[in-house]
Short mmCIF file of C-alpha atoms in Angstrom, two decimals:
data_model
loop_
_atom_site.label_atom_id
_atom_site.label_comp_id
_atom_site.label_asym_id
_atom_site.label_seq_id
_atom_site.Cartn_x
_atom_site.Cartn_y
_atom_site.Cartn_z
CA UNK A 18 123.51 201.76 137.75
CA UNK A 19 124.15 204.30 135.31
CA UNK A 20 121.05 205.96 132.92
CA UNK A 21 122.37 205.31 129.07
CA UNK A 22 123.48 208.82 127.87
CA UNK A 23 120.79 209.57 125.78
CA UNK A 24 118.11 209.19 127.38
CA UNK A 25 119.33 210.92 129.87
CA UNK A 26 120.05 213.90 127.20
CA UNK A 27 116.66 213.93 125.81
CA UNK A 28 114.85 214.25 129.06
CA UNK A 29 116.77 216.54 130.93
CA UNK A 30 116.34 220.41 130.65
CA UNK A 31 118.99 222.24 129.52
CA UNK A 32 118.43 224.38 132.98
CA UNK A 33 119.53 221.61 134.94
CA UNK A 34 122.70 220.15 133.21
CA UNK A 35 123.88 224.07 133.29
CA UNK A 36 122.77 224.33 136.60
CA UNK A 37 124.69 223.69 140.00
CA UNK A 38 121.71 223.99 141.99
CA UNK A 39 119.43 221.96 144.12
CA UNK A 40 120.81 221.53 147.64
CA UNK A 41 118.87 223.89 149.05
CA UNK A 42 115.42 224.36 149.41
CA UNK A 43 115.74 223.08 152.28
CA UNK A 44 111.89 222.79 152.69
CA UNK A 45 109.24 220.61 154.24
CA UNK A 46 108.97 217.95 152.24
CA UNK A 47 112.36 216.69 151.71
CA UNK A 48 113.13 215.78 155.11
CA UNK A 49 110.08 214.60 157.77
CA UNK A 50 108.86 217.87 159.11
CA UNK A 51 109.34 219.25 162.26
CA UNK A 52 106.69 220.29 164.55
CA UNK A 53 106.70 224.18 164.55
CA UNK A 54 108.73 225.74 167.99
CA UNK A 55 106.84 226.75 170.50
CA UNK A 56 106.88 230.82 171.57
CA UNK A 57 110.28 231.44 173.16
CA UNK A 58 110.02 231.89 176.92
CA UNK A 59 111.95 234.14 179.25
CA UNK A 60 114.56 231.85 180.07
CA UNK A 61 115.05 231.13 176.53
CA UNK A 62 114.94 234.66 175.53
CA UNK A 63 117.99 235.16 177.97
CA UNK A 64 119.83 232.03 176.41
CA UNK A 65 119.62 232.81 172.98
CA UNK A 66 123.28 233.90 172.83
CA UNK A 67 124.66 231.40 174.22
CA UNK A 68 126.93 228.94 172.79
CA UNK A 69 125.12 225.64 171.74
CA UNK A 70 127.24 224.00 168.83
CA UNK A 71 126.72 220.64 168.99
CA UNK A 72 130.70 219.79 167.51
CA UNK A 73 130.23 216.04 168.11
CA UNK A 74 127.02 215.63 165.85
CA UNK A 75 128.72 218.61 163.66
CA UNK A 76 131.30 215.87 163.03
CA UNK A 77 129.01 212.87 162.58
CA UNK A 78 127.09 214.79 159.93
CA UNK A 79 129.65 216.22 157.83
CA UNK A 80 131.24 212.42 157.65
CA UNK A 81 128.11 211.47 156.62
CA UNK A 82 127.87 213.69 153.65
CA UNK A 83 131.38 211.71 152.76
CA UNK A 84 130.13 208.58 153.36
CA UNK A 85 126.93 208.65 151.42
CA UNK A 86 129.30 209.39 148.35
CA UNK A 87 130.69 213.39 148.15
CA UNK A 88 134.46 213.17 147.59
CA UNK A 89 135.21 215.96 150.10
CA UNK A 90 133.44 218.67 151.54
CA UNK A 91 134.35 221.34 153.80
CA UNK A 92 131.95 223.65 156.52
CA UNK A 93 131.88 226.62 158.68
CA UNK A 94 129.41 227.33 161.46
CA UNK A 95 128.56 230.01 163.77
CA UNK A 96 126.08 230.01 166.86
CA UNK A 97 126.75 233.50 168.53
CA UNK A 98 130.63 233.85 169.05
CA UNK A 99 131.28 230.32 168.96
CA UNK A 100 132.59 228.62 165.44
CA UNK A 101 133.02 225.19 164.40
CA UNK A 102 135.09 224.14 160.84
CA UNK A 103 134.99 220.66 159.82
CA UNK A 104 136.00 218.94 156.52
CA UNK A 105 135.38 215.14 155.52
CA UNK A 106 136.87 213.52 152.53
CA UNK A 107 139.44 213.64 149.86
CA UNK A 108 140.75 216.72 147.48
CA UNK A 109 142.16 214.43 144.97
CA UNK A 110 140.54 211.17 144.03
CA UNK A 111 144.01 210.37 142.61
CA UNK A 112 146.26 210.93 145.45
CA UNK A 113 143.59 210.87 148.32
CA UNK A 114 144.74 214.53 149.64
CA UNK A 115 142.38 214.99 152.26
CA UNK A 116 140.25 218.26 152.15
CA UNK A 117 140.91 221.12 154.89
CA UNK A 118 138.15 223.39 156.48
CA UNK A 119 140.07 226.51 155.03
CA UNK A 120 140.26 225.88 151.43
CA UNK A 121 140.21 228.46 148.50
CA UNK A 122 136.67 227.12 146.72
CA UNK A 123 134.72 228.49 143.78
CA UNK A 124 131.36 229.81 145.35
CA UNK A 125 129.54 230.14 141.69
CA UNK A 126 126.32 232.31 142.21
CA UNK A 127 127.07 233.30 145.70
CA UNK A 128 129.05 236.41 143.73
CA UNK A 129 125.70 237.44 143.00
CA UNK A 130 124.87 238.64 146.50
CA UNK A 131 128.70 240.83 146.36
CA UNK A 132 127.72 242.05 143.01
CA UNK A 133 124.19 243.22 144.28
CA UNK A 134 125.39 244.79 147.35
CA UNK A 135 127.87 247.14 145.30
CA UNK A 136 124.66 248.30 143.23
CA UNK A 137 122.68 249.10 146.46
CA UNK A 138 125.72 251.29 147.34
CA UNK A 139 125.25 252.85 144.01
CA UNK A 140 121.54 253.40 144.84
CA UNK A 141 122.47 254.51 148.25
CA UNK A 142 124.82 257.63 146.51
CA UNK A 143 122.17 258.52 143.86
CA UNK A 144 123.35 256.82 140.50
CA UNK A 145 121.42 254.28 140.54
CA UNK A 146 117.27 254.27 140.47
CA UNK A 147 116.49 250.88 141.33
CA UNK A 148 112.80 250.75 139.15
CA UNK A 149 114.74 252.92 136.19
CA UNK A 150 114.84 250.84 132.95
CA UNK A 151 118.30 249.33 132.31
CA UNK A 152 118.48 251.38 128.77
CA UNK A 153 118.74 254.92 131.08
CA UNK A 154 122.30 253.50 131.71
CA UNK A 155 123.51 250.94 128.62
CA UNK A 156 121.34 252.20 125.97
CA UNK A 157 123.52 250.64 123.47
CA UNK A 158 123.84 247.02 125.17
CA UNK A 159 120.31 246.90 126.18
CA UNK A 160 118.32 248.45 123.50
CA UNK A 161 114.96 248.61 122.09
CA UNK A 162 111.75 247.37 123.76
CA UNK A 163 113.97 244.94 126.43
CA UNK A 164 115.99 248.31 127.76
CA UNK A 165 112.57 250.08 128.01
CA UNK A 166 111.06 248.05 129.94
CA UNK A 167 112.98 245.78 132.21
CA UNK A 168 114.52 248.11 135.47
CA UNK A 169 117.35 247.35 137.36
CA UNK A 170 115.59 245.84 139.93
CA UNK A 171 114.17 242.88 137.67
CA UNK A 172 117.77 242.32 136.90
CA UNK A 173 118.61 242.19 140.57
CA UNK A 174 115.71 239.76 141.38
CA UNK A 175 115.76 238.06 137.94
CA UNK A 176 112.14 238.95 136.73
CA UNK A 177 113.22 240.58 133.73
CA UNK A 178 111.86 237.77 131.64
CA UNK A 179 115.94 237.40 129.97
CA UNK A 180 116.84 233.75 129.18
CA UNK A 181 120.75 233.05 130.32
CA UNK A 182 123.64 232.88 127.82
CA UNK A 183 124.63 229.84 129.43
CA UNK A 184 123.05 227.55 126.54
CA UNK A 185 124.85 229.31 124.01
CA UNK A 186 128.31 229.66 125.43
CA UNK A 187 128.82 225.78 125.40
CA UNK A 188 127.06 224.45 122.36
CA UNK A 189 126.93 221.05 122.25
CA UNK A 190 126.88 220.69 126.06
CA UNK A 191 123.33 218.68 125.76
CA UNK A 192 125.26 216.29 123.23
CA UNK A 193 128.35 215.52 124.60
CA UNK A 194 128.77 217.09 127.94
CA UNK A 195 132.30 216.54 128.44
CA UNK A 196 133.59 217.90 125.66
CA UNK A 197 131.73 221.38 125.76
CA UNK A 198 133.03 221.71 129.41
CA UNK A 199 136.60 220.58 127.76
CA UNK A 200 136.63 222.78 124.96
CA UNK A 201 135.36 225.97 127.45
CA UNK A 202 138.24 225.25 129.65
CA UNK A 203 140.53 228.11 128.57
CA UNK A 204 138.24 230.30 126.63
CA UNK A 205 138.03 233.66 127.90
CA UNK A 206 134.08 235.91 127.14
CA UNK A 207 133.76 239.29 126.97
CA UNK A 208 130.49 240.47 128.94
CA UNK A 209 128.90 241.87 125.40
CA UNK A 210 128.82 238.71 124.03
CA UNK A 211 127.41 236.80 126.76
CA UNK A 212 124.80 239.58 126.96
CA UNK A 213 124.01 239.32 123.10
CA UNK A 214 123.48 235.35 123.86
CA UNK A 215 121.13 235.75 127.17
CA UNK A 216 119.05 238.97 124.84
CA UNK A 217 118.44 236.62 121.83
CA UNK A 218 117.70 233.64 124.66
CA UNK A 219 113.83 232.67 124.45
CA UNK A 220 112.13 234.33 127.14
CA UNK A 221 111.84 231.50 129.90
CA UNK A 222 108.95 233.55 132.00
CA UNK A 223 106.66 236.60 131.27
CA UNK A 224 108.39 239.61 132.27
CA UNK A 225 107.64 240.51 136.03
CA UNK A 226 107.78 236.54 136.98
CA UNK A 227 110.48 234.85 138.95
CA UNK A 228 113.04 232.73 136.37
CA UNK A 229 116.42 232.33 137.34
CA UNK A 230 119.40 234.05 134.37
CA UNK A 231 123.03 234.52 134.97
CA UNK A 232 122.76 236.66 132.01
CA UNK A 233 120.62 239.72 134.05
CA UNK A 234 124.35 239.46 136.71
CA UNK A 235 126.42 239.97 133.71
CA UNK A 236 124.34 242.83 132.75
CA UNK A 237 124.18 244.31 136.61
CA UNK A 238 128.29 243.85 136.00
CA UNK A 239 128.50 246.71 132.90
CA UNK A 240 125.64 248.58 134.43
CA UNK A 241 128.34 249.10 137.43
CA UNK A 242 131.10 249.61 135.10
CA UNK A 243 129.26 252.81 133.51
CA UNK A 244 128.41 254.41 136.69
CA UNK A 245 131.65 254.11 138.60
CA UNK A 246 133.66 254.25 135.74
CA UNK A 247 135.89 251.18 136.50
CA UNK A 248 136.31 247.26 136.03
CA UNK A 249 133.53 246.12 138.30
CA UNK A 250 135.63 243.37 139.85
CA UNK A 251 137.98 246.09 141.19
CA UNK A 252 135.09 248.16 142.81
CA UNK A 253 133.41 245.34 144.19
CA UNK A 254 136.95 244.12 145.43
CA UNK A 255 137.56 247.31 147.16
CA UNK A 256 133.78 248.47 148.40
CA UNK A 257 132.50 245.09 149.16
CA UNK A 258 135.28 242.42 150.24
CA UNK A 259 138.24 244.75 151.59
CA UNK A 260 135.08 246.84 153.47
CA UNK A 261 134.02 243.55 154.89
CA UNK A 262 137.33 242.65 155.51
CA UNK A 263 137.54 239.28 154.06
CA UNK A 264 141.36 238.12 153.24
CA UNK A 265 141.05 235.22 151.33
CA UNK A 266 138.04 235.99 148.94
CA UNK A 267 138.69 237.22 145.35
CA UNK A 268 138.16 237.47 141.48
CA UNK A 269 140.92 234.89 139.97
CA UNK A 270 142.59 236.58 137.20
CA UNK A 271 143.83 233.52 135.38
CA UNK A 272 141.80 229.78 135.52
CA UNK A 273 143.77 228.99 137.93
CA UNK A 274 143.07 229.12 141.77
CA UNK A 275 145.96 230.62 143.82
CA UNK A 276 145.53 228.89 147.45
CA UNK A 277 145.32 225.73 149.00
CA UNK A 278 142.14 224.03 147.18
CA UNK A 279 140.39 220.91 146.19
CA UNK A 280 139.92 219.30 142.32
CA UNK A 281 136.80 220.01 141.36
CA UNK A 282 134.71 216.98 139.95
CA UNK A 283 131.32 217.31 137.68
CA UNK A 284 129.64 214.31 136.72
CA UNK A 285 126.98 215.80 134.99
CA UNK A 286 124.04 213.18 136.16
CA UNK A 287 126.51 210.32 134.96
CA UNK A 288 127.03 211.88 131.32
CA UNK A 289 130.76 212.57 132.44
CA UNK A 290 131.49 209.11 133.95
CA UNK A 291 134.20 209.27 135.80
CA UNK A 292 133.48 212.68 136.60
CA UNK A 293 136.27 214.73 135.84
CA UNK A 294 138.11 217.59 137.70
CA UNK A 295 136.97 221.35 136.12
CA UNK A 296 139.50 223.16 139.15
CA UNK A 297 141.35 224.92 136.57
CA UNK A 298 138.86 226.97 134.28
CA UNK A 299 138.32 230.22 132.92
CA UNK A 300 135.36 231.34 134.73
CA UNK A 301 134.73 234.65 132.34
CA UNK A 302 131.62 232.57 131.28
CA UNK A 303 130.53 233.30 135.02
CA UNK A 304 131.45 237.14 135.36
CA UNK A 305 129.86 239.06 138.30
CA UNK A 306 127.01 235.63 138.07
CA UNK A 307 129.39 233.91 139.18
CA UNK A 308 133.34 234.22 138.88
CA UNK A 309 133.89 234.99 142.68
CA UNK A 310 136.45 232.77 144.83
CA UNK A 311 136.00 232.52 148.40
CA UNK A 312 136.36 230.36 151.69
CA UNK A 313 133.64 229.28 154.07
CA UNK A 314 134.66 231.42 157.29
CA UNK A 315 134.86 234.54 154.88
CA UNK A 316 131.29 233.58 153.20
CA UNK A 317 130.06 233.19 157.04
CA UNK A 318 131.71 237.00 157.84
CA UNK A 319 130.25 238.48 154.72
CA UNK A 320 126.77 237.54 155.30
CA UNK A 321 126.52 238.86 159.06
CA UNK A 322 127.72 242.01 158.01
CA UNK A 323 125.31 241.89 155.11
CA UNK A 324 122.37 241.38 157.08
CA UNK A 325 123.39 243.26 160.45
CA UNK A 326 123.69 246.19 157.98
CA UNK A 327 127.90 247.16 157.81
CA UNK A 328 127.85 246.70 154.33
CA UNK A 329 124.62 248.70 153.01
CA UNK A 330 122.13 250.93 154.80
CA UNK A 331 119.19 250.17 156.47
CA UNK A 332 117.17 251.27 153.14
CA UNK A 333 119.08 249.61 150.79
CA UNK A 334 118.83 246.20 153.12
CA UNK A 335 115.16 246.61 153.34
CA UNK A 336 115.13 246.46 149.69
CA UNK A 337 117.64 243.83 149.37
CA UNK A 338 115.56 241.85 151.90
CA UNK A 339 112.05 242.75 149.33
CA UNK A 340 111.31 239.32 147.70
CA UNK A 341 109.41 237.18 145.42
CA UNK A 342 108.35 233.94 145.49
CA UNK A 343 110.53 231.74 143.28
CA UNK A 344 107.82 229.44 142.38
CA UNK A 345 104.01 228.93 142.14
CA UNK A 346 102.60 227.67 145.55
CA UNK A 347 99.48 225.28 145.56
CA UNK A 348 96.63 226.61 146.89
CA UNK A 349 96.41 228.16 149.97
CA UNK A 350 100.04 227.17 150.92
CA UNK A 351 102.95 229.74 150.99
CA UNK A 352 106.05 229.65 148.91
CA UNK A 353 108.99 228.65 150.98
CA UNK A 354 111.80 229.91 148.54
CA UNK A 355 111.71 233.91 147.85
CA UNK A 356 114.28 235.75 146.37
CA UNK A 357 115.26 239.69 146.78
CA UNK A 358 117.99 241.43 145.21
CA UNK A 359 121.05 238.76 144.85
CA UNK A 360 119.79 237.53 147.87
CA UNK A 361 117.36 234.56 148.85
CA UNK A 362 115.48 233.39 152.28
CA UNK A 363 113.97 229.89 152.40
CA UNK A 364 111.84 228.21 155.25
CA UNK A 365 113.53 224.91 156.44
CA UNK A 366 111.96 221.76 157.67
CA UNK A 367 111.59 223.57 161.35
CA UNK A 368 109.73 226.32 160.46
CA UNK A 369 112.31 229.10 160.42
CA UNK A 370 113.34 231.42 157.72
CA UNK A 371 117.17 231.52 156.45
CA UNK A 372 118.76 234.03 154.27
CA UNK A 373 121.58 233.59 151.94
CA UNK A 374 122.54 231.74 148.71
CA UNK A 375 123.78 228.85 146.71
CA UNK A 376 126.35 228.93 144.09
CA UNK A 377 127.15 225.81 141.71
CA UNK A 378 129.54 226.08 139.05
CA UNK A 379 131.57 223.19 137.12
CA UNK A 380 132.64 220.69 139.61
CA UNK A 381 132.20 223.15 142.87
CA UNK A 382 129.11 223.72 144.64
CA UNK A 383 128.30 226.05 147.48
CA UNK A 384 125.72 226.93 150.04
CA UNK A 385 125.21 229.77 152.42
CA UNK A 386 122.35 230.14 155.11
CA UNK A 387 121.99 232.90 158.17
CA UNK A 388 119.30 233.77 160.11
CA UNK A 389 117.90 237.64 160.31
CA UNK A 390 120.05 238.78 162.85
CA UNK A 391 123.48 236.82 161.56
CA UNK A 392 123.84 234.87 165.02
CA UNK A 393 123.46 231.54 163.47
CA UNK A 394 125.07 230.82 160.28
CA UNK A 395 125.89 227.95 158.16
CA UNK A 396 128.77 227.54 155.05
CA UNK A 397 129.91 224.61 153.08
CA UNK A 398 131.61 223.97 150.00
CA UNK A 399 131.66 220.41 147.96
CA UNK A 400 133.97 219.11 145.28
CA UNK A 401 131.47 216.61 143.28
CA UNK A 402 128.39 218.44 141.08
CA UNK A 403 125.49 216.75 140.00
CA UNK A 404 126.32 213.41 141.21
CA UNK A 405 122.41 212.56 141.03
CA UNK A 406 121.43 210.25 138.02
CA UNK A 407 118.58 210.96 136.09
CA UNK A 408 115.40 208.70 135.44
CA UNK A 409 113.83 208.26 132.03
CA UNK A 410 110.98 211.19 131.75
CA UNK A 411 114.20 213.46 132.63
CA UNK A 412 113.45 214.36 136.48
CA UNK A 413 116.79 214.26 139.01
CA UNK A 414 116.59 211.49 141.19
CA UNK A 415 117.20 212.43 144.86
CA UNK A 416 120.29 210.75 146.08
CA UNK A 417 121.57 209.94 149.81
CA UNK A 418 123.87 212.82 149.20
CA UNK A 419 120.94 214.96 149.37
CA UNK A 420 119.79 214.25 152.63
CA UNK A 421 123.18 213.81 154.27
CA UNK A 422 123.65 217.71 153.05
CA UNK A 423 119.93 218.73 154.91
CA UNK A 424 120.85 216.70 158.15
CA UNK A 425 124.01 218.85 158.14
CA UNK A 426 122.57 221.96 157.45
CA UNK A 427 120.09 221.28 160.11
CA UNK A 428 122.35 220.25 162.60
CA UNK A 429 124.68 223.48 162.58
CA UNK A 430 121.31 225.75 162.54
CA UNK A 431 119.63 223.90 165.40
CA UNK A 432 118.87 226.07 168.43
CA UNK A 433 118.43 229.25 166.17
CA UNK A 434 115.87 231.66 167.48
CA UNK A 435 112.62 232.18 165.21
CA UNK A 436 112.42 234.89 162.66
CA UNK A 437 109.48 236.18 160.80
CA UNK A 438 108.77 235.57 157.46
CA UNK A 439 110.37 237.75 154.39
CA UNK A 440 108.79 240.64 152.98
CA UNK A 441 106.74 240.68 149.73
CA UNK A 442 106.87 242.53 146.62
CA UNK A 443 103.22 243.03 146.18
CA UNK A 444 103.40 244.18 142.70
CA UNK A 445 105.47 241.43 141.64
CA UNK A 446 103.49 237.98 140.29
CA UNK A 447 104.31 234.26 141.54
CA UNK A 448 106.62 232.30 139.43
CA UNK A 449 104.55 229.96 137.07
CA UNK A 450 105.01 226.34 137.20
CA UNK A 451 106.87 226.57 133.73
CA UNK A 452 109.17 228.81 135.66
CA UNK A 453 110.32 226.04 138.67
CA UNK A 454 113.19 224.31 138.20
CA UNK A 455 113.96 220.89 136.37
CA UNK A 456 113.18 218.84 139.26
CA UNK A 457 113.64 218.90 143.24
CA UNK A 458 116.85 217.17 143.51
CA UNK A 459 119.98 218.41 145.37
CA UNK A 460 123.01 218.37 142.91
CA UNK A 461 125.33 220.55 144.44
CA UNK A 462 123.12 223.24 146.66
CA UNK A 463 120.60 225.14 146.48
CA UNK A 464 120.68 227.60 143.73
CA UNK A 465 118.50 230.20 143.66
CA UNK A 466 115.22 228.35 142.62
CA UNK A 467 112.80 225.64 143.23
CA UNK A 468 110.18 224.95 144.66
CA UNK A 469 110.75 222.68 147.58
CA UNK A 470 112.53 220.25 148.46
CA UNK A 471 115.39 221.90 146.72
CA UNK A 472 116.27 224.15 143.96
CA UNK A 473 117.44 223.15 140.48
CA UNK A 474 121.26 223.62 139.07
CA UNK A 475 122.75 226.06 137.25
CA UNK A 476 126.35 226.18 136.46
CA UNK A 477 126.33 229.11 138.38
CA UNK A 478 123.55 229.95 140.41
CA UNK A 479 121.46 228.42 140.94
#
């Protein structure tokens, strides 16, 4: 049953039909909840690096994401030194290519956690102050009261009260979805322009709260262009994925991918019906928010060097690792989504704490999840966004997708060792409820907000 269009266009926040987000807060809530694990004993102590991928139900899972309605997806997991890859479904709803575990994919918001990691090495050498206002290094594209007083590090952990430029750079999208996406196909943004949208943006959250805006990544993005005086695509390509040693993640030059990948389908809650394939698309709207290209061994290999420190000191990680909450806990009850800098952890169904990041962008969504020490580690990429319908007061309506994703995501994590929960920015406030995201639903993966059960979309983060 589809929702009639408008309806579905009048209830609906703008945040979530430009949003790729909500597969992951993988919370309580969403799924029946696990009783917590009991204190490891000796004997488990001594097993905790050993193999324990379960590659039958690994199998059965990732089918079941297929079978519940996903054209294709793909996954990566790693328990210690053992690795599983999987894929399940087609790459073309046309020809009925089948999906591979190694394909190219666009990873949306995930670039955020590259982009963010090339600023702590800036920190790391001394140019950059991490709590010095923005307009100490782009006076002239951050003036006024707005470069005064939000600091890099409100950028990096998006509490710089900046709306995103999203809204602006595909007018008409709440009207007639499918042709804003159409018409954005081949049209290439300059970062000052995208900037002068997300500026004049209403401010979504007081300044110093949690809200979610590509536009403070595409600001990060010229803040590293003035202090290593070159494209910030090309230092981030040589200091973060070359250091990491990842050979098939890149920035695309052109809108078109250059390995073996999947179409890309976006739906759009049912406002693009049949969903149509956004592979080939300029993703300059994106920038260092969201432009990157990767696979999901390479996303898997980036993140355990990332958190077992090879890619940033132990400093810089500890303030990478520094979060807030992402939205306003009830009483007495902790929030279970926290971001840091271009980083997020969230607390899963069992109790344990996972670090990483979603990424949804036009027809691609993405999800990444490690534990502390990197052992255990999770990847998977899916060709069909926002495939959720929407009810009449506007809220996403969960969808069997949803849960297939969380019993897969729990599956390849199961067995992972305990880890304690995140560090706190004390100064920093909880998000307020105007701040959470349009609804728990699970479009295309957890994006980098919502309260539990999952986050909200964003074309690119989220």
């Amino acid at each position: 049953m589809h929702l009639s269009p408008r309806p579905a266009r009048r209830g609906l926040r703008l945040a979530a039909v430009t949003s790729g987000a909500v597969l992951l807060s993988l919370a309580a809530g969403t799924l029946p909840a696990q009783a917590a694990p009991a204190a490891p004993t000796a004997a488990a102590v001594a097993e905790r690096h050993a193999p324990r991928l379960d590659r039958q139900a690994l199998r059965a899972s990732l089918d079941a994401i297929h079978q519940a309605g996903m054209y294709g997806t793909y996954s990566a997991v790693r328990d210690g030194s053992a690795h599983w890859r999987g894929a399940s479904g087609i790459a073309d709803r046309d020809t009925k290519r089948p999906v591979r575990p190694g394909f190219e994919h666009r990873v949306g918001s995930i670039t955020k956690t590259f982009t963010a990691v090339a600023v702590l090495q800036q920190v790391h050498a001394g140019r950059v102050d991490l709590d010095a206002p923005i307009g100490r290094y782009l006076p002239a594209l951050v003036p006024g009261e707005q470069g005064r007083t939000i600091t890099v590090r409100m950028l990096l952990n998006h509490t710089s009260g900046l709306g995103d430029h999203i809204a602006a750079a595909f007018p008409g999208i709440m009207e007639d979805a499918g042709k804003a996406l159409d018409e954005g196909r081949f049209r290439h943004w300059a970062p000052e322009e995208l900037i002068r949208f997300g500026l004049a943006a209403p401010a979504p959250a007081p300044r110093g709260t949690y809200s979610y805006s590509n536009t403070n990544y595409i600001i990060i993005g010229e803040l590293l262009r003035e202090v290593t005086g070159e494209d910030p695509e090309r230092y981030i390509t040589r200091n973060v994925i070359r250091k990491a040693g990842l050979r098939h993640t890149y920035f695309p030059r052109t809108p078109y991918l250059t390995g073996p990948h999947s179409k890309m389908y976006e739906s759009m809650y049912g406002l693009i019906d049949p969903p149509r394939d956004y592979s080939v698309y300029d993703m300059s709207w994106g920038g260092l928010a969201g432009n990157l290209v990767s696979t999901m061994d390479d996303l898997n290999s980036f993140y355990r060097q990332l958190l077992t420190g090879r890619l940033v000191g132990p400093a810089e990680l500890r303030e990478m690792k520094t979060t807030v909450p992402m939205y306003e806990a009830p009483p007495g009850q902790e929030a279970a989504m926290r971001y840091g800098l271009g980083i997020y952890t969230t607390r899963m169904s069992d109790g344990r704490w996972y670090w990483g990041h979603d990424g949804g962008v036009f027809g691609a969504g993405t999800l990444a999840l490690s534990t502390d020490d990197g052992r255990h580690q999770v990847a998977l990429g899916m060709n069909l966004m926002k495939y959720q319908r929407v009810d009449d007061s506007g809220q996403i309506e969960p969808h069997a997708i949803d849960h297939a994703l969380i019993r897969h995501v729990e599956t390849a994590l199961a067995g992972a060792p305990t880890a304690p929960a995140p560090s706190a920015a004390p100064s920093a406030r909880s998000a307020s409820p105007s701040a959470r995201p349009a609804a728990p639903a699970l479009t295309a993966l957890p994006s980098a907000a919502e309260p539990r059960p999952f986050a909200t979309p964003d074309p690119l983060r989220r």
